[in-house]
CSV table of C-alpha atoms in Angstrom, one decimal:
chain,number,residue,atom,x,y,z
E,1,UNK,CA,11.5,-25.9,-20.0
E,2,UNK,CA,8.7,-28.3,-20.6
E,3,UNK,CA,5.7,-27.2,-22.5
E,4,UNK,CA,2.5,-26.5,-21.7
E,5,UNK,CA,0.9,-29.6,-22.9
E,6,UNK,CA,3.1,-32.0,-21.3
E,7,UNK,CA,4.0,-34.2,-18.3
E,8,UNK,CA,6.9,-31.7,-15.7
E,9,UNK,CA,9.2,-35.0,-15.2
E,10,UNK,CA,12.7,-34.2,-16.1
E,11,UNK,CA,14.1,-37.2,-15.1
E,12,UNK,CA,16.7,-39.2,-17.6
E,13,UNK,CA,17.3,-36.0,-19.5
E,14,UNK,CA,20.6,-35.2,-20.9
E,15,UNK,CA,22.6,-33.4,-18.6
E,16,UNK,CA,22.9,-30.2,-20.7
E,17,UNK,CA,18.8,-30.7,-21.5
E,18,UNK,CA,18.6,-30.3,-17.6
E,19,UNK,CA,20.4,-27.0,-17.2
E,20,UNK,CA,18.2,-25.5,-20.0
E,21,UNK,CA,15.0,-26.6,-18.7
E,22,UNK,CA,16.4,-25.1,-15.2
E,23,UNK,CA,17.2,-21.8,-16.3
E,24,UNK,CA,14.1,-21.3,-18.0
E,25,UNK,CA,12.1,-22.1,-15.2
E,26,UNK,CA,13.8,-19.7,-13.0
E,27,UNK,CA,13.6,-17.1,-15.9
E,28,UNK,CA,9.8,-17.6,-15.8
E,29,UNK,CA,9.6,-17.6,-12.2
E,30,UNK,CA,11.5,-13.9,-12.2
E,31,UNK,CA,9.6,-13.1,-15.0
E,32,UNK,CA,6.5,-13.6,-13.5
E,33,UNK,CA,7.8,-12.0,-9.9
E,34,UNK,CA,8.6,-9.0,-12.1
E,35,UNK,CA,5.3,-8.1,-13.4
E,36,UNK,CA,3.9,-8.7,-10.0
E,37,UNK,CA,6.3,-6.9,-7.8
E,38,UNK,CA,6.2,-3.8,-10.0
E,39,UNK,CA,2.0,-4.1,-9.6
E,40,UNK,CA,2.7,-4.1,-5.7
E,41,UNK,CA,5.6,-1.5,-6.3
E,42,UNK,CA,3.3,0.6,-8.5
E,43,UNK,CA,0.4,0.5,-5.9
E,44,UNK,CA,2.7,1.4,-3.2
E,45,UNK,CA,4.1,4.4,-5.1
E,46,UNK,CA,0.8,5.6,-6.3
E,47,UNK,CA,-0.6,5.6,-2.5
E,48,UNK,CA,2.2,6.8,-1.0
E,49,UNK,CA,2.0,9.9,-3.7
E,50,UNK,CA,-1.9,10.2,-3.4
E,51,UNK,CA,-2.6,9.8,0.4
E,52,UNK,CA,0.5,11.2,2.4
E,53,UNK,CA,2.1,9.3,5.2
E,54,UNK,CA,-0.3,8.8,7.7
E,55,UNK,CA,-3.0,7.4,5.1
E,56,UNK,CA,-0.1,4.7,3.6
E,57,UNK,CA,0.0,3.7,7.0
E,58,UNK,CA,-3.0,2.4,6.8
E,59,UNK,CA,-3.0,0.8,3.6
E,60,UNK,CA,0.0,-1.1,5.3
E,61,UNK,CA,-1.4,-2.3,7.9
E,62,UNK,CA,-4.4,-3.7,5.7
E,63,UNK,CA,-1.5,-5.2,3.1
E,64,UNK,CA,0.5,-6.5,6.3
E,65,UNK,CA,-2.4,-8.4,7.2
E,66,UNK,CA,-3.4,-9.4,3.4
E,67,UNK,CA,0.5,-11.1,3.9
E,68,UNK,CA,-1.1,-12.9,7.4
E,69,UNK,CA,-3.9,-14.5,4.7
E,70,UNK,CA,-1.9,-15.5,1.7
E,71,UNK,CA,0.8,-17.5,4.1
E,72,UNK,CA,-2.3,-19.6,6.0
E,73,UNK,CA,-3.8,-19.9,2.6
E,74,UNK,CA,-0.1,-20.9,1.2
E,75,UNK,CA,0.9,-23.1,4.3
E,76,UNK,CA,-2.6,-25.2,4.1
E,77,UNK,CA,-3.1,-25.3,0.3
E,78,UNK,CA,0.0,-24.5,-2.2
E,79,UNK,CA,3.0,-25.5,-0.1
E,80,UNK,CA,2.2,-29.3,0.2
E,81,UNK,CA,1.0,-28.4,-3.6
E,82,UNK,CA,4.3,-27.7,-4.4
E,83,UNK,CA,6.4,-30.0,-2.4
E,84,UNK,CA,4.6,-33.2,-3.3
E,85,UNK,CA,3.3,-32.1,-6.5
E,86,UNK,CA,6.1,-30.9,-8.6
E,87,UNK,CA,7.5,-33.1,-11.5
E,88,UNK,CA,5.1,-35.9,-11.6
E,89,UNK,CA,2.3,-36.9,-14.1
E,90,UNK,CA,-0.1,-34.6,-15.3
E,91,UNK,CA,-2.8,-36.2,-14.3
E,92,UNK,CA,-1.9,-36.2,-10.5
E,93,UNK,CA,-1.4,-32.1,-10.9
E,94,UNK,CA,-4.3,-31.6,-12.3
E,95,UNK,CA,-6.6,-33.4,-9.6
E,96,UNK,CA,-4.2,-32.0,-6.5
E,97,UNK,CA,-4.5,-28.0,-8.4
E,98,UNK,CA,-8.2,-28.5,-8.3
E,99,UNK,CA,-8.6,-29.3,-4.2
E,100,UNK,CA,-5.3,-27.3,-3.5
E,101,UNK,CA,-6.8,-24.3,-5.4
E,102,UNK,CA,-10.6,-24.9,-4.0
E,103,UNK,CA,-8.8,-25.1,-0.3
E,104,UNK,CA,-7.2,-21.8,-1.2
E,105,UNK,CA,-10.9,-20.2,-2.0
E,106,UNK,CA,-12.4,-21.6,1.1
E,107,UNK,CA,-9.5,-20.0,3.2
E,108,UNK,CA,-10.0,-16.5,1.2
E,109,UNK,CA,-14.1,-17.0,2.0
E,110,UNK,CA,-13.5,-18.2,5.4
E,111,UNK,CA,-11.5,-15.2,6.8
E,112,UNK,CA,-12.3,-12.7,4.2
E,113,UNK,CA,-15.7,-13.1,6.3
E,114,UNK,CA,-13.5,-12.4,9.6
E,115,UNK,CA,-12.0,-9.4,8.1
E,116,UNK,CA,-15.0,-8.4,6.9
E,117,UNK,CA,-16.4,-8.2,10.6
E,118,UNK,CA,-13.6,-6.7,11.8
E,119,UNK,CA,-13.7,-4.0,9.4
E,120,UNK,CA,-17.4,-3.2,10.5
E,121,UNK,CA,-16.6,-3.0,14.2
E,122,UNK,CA,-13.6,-0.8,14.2
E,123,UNK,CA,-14.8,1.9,12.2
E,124,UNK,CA,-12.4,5.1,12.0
E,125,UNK,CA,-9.8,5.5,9.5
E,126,UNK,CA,-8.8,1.8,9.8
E,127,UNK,CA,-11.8,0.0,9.7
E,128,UNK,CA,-12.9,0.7,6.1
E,129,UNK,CA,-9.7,-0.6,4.9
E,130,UNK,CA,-10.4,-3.7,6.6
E,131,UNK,CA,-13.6,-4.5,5.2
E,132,UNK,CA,-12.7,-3.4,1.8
E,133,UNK,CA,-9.6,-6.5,2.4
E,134,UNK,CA,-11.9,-8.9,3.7
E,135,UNK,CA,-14.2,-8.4,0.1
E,136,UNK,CA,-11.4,-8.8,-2.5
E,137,UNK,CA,-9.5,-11.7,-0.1
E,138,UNK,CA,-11.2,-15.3,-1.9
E,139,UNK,CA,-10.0,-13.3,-5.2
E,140,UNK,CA,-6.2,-12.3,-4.2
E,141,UNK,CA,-5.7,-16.4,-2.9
E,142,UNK,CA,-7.2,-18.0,-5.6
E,143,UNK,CA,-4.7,-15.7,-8.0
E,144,UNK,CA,-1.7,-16.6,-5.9
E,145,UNK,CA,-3.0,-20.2,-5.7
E,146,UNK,CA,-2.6,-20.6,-9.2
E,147,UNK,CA,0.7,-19.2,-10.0
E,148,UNK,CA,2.3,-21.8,-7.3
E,149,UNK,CA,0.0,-24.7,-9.1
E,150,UNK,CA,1.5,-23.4,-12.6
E,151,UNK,CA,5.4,-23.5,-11.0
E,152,UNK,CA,5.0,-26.8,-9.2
E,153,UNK,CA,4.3,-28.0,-13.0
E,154,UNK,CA,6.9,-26.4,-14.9
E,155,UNK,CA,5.0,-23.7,-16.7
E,156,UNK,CA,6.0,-20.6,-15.1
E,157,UNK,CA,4.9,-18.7,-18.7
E,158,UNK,CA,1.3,-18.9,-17.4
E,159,UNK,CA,1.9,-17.5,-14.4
E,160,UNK,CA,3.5,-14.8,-15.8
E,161,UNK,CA,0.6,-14.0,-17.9
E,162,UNK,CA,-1.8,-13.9,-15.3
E,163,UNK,CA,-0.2,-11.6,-13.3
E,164,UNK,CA,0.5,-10.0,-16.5
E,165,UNK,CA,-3.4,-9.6,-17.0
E,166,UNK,CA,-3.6,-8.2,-12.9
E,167,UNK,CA,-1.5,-5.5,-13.8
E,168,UNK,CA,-2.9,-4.5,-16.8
E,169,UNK,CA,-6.3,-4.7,-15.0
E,170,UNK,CA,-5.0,-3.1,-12.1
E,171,UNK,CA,-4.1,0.4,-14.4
E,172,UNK,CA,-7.5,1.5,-14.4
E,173,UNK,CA,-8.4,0.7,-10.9
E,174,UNK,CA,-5.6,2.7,-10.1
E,175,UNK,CA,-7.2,5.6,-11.8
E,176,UNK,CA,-10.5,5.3,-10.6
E,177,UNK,CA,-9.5,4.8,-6.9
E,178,UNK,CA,-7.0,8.1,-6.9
E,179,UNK,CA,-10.4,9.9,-8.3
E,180,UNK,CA,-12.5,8.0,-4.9
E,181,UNK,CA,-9.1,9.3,-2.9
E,182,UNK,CA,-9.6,6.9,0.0
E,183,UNK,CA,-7.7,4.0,1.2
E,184,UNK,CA,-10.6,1.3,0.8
E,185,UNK,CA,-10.9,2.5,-3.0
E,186,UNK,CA,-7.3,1.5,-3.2
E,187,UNK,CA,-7.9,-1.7,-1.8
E,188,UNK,CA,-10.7,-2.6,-3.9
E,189,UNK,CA,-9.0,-1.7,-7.0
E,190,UNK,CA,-6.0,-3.7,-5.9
E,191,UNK,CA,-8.3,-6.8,-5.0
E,192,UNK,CA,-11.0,-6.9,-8.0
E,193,UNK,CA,-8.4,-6.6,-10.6
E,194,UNK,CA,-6.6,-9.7,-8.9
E,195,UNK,CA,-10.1,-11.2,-8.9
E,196,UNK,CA,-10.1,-10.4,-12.6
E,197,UNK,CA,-6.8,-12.5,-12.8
E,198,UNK,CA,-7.9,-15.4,-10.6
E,199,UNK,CA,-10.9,-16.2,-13.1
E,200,UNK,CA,-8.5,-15.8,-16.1
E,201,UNK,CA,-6.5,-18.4,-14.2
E,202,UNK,CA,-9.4,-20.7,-14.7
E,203,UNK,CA,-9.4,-20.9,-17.9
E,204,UNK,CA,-6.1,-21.0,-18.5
E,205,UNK,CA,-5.6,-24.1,-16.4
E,206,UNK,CA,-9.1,-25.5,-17.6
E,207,UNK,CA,-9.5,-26.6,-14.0
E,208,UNK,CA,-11.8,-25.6,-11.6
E,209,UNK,CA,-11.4,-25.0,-7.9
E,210,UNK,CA,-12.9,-27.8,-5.9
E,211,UNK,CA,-14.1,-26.4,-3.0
E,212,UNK,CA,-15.4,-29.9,-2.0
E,213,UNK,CA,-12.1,-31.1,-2.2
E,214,UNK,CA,-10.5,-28.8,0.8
E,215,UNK,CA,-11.4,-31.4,3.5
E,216,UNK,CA,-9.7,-33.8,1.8
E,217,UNK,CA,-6.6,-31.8,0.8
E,218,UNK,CA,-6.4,-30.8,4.2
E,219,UNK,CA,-6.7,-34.0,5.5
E,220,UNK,CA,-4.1,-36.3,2.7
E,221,UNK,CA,-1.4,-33.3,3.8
E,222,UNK,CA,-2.4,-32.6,7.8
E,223,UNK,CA,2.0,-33.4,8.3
E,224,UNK,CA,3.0,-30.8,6.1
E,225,UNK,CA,0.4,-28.3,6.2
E,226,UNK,CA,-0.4,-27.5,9.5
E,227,UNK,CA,3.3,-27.3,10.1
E,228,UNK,CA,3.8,-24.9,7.5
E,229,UNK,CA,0.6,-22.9,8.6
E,230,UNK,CA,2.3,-22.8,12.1
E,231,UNK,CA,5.3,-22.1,10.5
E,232,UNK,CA,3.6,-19.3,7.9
E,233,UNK,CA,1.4,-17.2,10.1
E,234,UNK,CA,5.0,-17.3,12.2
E,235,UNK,CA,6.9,-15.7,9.6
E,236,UNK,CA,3.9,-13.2,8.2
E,237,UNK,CA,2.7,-12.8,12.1
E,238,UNK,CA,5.4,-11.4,12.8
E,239,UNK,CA,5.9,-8.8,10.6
E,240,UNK,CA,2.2,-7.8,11.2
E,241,UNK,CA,3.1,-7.7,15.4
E,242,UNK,CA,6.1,-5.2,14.1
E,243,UNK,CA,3.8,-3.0,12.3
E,244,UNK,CA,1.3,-2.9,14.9
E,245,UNK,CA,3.7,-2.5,17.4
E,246,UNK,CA,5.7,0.5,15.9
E,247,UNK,CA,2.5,1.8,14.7
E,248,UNK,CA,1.4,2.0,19.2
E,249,UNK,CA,5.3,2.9,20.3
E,250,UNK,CA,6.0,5.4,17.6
E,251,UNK,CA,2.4,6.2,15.3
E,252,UNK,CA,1.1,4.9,12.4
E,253,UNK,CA,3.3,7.4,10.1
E,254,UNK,CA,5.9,5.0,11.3
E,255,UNK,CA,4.8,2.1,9.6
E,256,UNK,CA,4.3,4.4,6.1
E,257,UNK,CA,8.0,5.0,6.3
E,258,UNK,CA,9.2,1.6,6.7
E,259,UNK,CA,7.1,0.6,3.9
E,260,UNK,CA,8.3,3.3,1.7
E,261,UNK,CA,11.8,1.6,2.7
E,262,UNK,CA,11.2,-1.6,1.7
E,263,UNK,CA,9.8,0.0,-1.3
E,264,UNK,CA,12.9,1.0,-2.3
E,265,UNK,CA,14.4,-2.5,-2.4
E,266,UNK,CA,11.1,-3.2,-4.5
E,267,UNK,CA,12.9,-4.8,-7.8
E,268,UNK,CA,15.4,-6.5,-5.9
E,269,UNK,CA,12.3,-8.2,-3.9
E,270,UNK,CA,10.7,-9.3,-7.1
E,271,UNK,CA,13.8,-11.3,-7.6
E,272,UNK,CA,13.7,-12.5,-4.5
E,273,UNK,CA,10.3,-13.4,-4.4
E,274,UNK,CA,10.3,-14.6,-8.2
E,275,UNK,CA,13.1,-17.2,-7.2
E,276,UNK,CA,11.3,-18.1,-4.3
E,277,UNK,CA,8.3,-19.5,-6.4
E,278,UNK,CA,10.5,-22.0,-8.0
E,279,UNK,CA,13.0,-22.7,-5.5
E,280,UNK,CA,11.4,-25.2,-3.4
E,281,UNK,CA,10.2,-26.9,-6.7
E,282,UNK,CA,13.7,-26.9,-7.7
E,283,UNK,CA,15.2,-28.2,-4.8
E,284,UNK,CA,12.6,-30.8,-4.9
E,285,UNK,CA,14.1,-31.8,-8.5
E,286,UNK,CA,17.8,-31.8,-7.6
E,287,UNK,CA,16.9,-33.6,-4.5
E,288,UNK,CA,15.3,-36.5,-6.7
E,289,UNK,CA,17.9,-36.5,-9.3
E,290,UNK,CA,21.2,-35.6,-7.5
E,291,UNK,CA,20.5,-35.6,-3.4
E,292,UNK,CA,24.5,-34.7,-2.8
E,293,UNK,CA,23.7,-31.5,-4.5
E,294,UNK,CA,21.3,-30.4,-2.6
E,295,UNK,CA,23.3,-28.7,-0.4
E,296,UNK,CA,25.8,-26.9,-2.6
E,297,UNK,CA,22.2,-25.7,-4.9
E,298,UNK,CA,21.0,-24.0,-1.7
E,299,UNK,CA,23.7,-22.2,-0.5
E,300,UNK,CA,24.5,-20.5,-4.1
E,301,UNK,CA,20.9,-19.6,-4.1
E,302,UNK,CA,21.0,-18.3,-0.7
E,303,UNK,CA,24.5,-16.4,-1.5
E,304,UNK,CA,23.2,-15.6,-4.4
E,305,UNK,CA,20.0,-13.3,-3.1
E,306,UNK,CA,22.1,-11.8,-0.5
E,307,UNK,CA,24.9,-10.4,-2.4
E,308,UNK,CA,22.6,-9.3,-4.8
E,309,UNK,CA,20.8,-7.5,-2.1
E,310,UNK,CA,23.9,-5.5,-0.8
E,311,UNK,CA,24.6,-4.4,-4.1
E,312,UNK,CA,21.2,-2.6,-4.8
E,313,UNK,CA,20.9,-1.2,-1.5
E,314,UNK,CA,24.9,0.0,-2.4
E,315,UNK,CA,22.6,1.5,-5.2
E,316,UNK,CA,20.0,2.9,-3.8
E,317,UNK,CA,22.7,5.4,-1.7
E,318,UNK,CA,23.1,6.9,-4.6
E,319,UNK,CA,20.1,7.9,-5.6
E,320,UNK,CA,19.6,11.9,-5.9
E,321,UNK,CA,16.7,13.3,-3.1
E,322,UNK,CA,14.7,14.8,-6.5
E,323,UNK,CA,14.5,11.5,-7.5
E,324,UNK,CA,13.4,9.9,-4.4
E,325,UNK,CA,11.2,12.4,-3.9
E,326,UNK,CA,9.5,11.7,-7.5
E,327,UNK,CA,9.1,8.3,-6.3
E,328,UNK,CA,7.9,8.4,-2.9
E,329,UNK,CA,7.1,12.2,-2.4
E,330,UNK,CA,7.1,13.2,1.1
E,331,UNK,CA,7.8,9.7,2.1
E,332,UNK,CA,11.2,10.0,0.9
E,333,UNK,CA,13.2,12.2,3.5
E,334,UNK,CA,12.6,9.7,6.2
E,335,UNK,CA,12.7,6.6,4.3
E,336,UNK,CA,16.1,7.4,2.9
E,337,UNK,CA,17.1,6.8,6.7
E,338,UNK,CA,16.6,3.8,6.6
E,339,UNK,CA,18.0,1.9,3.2
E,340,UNK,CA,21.5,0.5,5.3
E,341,UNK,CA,19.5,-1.4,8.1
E,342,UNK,CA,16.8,-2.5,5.2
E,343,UNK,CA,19.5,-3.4,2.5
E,344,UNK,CA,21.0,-5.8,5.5
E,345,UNK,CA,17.6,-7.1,6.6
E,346,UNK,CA,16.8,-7.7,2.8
E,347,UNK,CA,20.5,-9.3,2.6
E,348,UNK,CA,19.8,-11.6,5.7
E,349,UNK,CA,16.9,-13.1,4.8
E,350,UNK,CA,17.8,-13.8,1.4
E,351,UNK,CA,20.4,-16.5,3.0
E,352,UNK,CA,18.1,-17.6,4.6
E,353,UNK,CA,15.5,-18.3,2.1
E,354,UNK,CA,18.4,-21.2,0.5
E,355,UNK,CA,18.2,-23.1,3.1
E,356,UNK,CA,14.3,-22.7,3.7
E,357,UNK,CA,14.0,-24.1,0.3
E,358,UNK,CA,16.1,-27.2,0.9
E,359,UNK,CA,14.4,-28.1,4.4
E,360,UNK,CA,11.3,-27.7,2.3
E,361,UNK,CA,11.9,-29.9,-0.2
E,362,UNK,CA,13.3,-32.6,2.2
E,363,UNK,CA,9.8,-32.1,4.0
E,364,UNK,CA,11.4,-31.7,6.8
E,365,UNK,CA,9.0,-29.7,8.3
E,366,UNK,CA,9.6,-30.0,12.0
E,367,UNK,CA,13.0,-28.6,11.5
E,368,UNK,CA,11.4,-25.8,9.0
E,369,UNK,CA,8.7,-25.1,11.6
E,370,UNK,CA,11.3,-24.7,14.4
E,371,UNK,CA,13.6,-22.8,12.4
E,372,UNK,CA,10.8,-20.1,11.7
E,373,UNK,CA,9.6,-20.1,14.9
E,374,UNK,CA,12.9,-19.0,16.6
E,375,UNK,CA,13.4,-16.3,13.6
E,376,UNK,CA,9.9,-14.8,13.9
E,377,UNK,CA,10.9,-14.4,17.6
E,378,UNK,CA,13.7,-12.9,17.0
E,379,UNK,CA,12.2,-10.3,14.3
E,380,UNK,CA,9.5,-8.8,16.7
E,381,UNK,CA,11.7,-8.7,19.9
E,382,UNK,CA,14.3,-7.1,17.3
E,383,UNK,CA,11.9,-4.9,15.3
E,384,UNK,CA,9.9,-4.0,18.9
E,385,UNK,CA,13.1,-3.4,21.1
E,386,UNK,CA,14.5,-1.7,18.6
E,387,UNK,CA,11.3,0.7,18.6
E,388,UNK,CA,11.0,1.3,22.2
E,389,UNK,CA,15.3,2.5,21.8
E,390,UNK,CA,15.7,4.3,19.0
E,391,UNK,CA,12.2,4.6,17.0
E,392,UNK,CA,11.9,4.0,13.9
E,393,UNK,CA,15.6,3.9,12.8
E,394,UNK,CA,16.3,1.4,16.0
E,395,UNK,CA,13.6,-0.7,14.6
E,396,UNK,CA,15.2,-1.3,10.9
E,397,UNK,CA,18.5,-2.0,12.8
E,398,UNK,CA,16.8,-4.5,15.1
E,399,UNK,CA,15.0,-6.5,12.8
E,400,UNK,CA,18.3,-6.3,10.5
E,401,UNK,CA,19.9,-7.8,13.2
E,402,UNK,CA,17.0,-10.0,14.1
E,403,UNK,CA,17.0,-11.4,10.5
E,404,UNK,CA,21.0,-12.2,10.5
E,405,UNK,CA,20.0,-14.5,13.8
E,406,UNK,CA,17.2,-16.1,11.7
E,407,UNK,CA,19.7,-16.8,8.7
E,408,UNK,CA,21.9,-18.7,10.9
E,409,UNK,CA,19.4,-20.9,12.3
E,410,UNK,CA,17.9,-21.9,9.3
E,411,UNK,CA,21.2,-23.2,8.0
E,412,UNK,CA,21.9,-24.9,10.9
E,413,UNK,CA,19.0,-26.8,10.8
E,414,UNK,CA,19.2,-27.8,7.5
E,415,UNK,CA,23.0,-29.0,7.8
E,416,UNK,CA,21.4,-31.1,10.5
E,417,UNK,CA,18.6,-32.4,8.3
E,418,UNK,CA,21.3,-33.4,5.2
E,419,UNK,CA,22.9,-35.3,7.7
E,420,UNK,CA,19.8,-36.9,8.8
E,421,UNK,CA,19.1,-38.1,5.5
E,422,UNK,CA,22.7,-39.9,4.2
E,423,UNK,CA,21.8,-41.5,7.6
E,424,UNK,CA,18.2,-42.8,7.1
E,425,UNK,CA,18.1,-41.6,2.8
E,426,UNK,CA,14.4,-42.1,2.3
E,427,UNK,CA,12.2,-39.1,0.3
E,428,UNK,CA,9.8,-36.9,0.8
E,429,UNK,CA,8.0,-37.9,-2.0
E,430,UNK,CA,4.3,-38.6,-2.9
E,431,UNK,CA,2.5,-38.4,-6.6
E,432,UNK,CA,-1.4,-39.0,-5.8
């Protein structure tokens, strides 16, 4: 792993050297996806214990649509960050992390605003939520804005710390909200100590977030990122159209107990999600250093994530109803449903996520865009038609089908793009 204080390249290293600095920079990146997928699990949990069903319904829907945000914010700012910016001189990090980051702000401001507004006008049990979401947003993207800048360099240890410092932050929040007892307090505690972290980030970067810059970001990347926003908001509408959709065909309890689910598989997720911060950086590597790799490093990743995935949910079958019920409380007896069609969702798009990662870092992002498109589809008419059949267990079925689909196509498209390449083998590759 390289340190802190020095340039990412890796190139001309020792073989051996290679593997080392590899592993460690996964072992950050599921370090760092561990300390912030147990804050998410913990908030979940907490909720769920304090607010009953129908109120963690709510407090979905506002996190589903927090997960709408942070993939426009993602798709216009940190994807091209990390696809174009990883393993190349300092100085070229440093000035893309300041515009990519101060893009990143100006998306939080922009529809944190929206939110905001939204919030206002509905009113109800929802609308609080809302507004609450659209206060904390510019905080939660500048956070994950930096933990992608610190991965495209190489040091995943200070993205661990920072979400280190959220959680520890987030503990008293916690407190404070369960004593408010409402589902906004929850999502301000959850946002301001993210905020908390995102201004740590500063300083541990010693950058500072160019705001001025977004135009220009925006504009040097317009052929990745608007693809990838497309391709984003695809992938993180789609699950948002699921949860309102169950939430009209079956109520909003529904969407409480398919988050309680996916709770569940929360540690499995933060391995899935911690390997997904580095992946595409990764792939990126091996694709400058060894392009007939590429392929074989993709599919033991994606391989990897999904037999991992059947073996937890295996796990989780296991589990006694007095401990689920510690965990999730009430939540428990109709979540517990629901762990065989998740486990397989989980499993599905964990193949999926290899070859993601090597369309990514071949910037082929028509073929990426495509790909998500048809999967997104085939989630909502899955997770939907599932609904309108069988409720809430034929939705977890549908989209584990749904997800299956999506896996294939992704791999497909990316068989299509390595061939594309030995054909016409020029990179996806820019340093300034």
């Amino acid at each position: 792993m390289t340190s802190e204080g020095e340039s990412p390249q890796t190139l001309g290293t020792p073989a051996g050297s290679a593997k080392r600095a590899l592993v460690g920079r996964l072992s950050w990146g599921l370090a760092d996806q561990a300390a912030s997928s147990m804050s998410n699990f913990v908030v979940g949990v907490y909720v769920a214990r304090s607010l009953g069903v129908t109120a963690f319904g709510v407090f979905s829907l506002a996190w589903v649509t927090y997960g709408v945000v942070l993939n426009v914010s993602r798709g216009l700012a940190t994807d091209p960050l990390v696809v174009r910016f990883s393993g190349v001189s300092d100085t070229s990090w440093r000035g893309a992390v300041a515009r990519s980051s101060g893009t990143a702000l100006g998306v939080g401001a922009a529809l944190g605003a929206a939110c905001l507004l939204a919030g206002l006008a509905l009113g109800g049990r929802v609308g609080p939520a809302f507004a609450c979401l659209g206060v904390v947003l510019p905080g939660l993207l500048l956070q994950d804005a930096w933990r992608f800048a610190f991965f495209a360099a190489g040091t995943g240890r200070k993205a661990f710390v920072n979400d280190l410092v959220w959680g520890v932050v987030l503990v008293p929040a916690m407190v404070a909200a369960a004593r408010v007892g409402s589902v906004a307090a929850f999502v301000l505690a959850w946002g301001a100590s993210a905020a908390v972290a995102a201004v740590y980030g500063c300083f541990q970067s010693g950058i500072r977030p160019r705001s001025t810059g977004a135009r220009e970001w925006l504009r040097e990347h317009r052929d990745l990122g608007y693809r990838y926003l497309v391709e984003n908001i695809s992938n993180s509408g789609a699950s948002q159209l699921r949860a309102y959709g169950l939430g009209a065909i079956v109520g909003v309890g529904a969407v409480g107990v398919i988050r309680g689910a996916e709770l569940l598989l929360g540690p499995f997720m933060a391995v899935l999600m911690g390997l997904s911060l580095v992946t595409v950086a990764e792939a990126a590597r091996v694709l400058r250093r060894a392009p007939q790799r590429l392929g074989t490093f993709c599919l033991l990743l994606g391989g990897g994530q999904a037999v991992a995935a059947l073996l937890w949910g295996a796990a989780l079958l296991l589990v006694p109803d007095r401990v689920g019920e510690f965990v999730l409380g009430g939540v428990w007896h109709s979540a517990e449903q629901l762990i065989v069609p998740v486990t397989l969702g989980v499993a599905g798009a964990g193949l999926g996520t290899g070859a993601a990662a090597g369309l990514r870092a071949l910037g082929a992002a028509r073929r990426s865009l495509r790909s998500q498109l048809i999967a997104s589809a085939c989630y909502v008419v899955g997770g939907l038609g599932g609904a309108a059949v069988a409720g809430t267990v034929g939705s977890a079925w549908g989209v584990a089908a749904a997800t299956g689909c999506g896996s294939a196509v992704w791999w497909l498209q990316l068989r299509s793009a390595l061939r594309e390449r030995h054909r016409n083998p020029i990179p996806e590759v820019r340093t300034s």
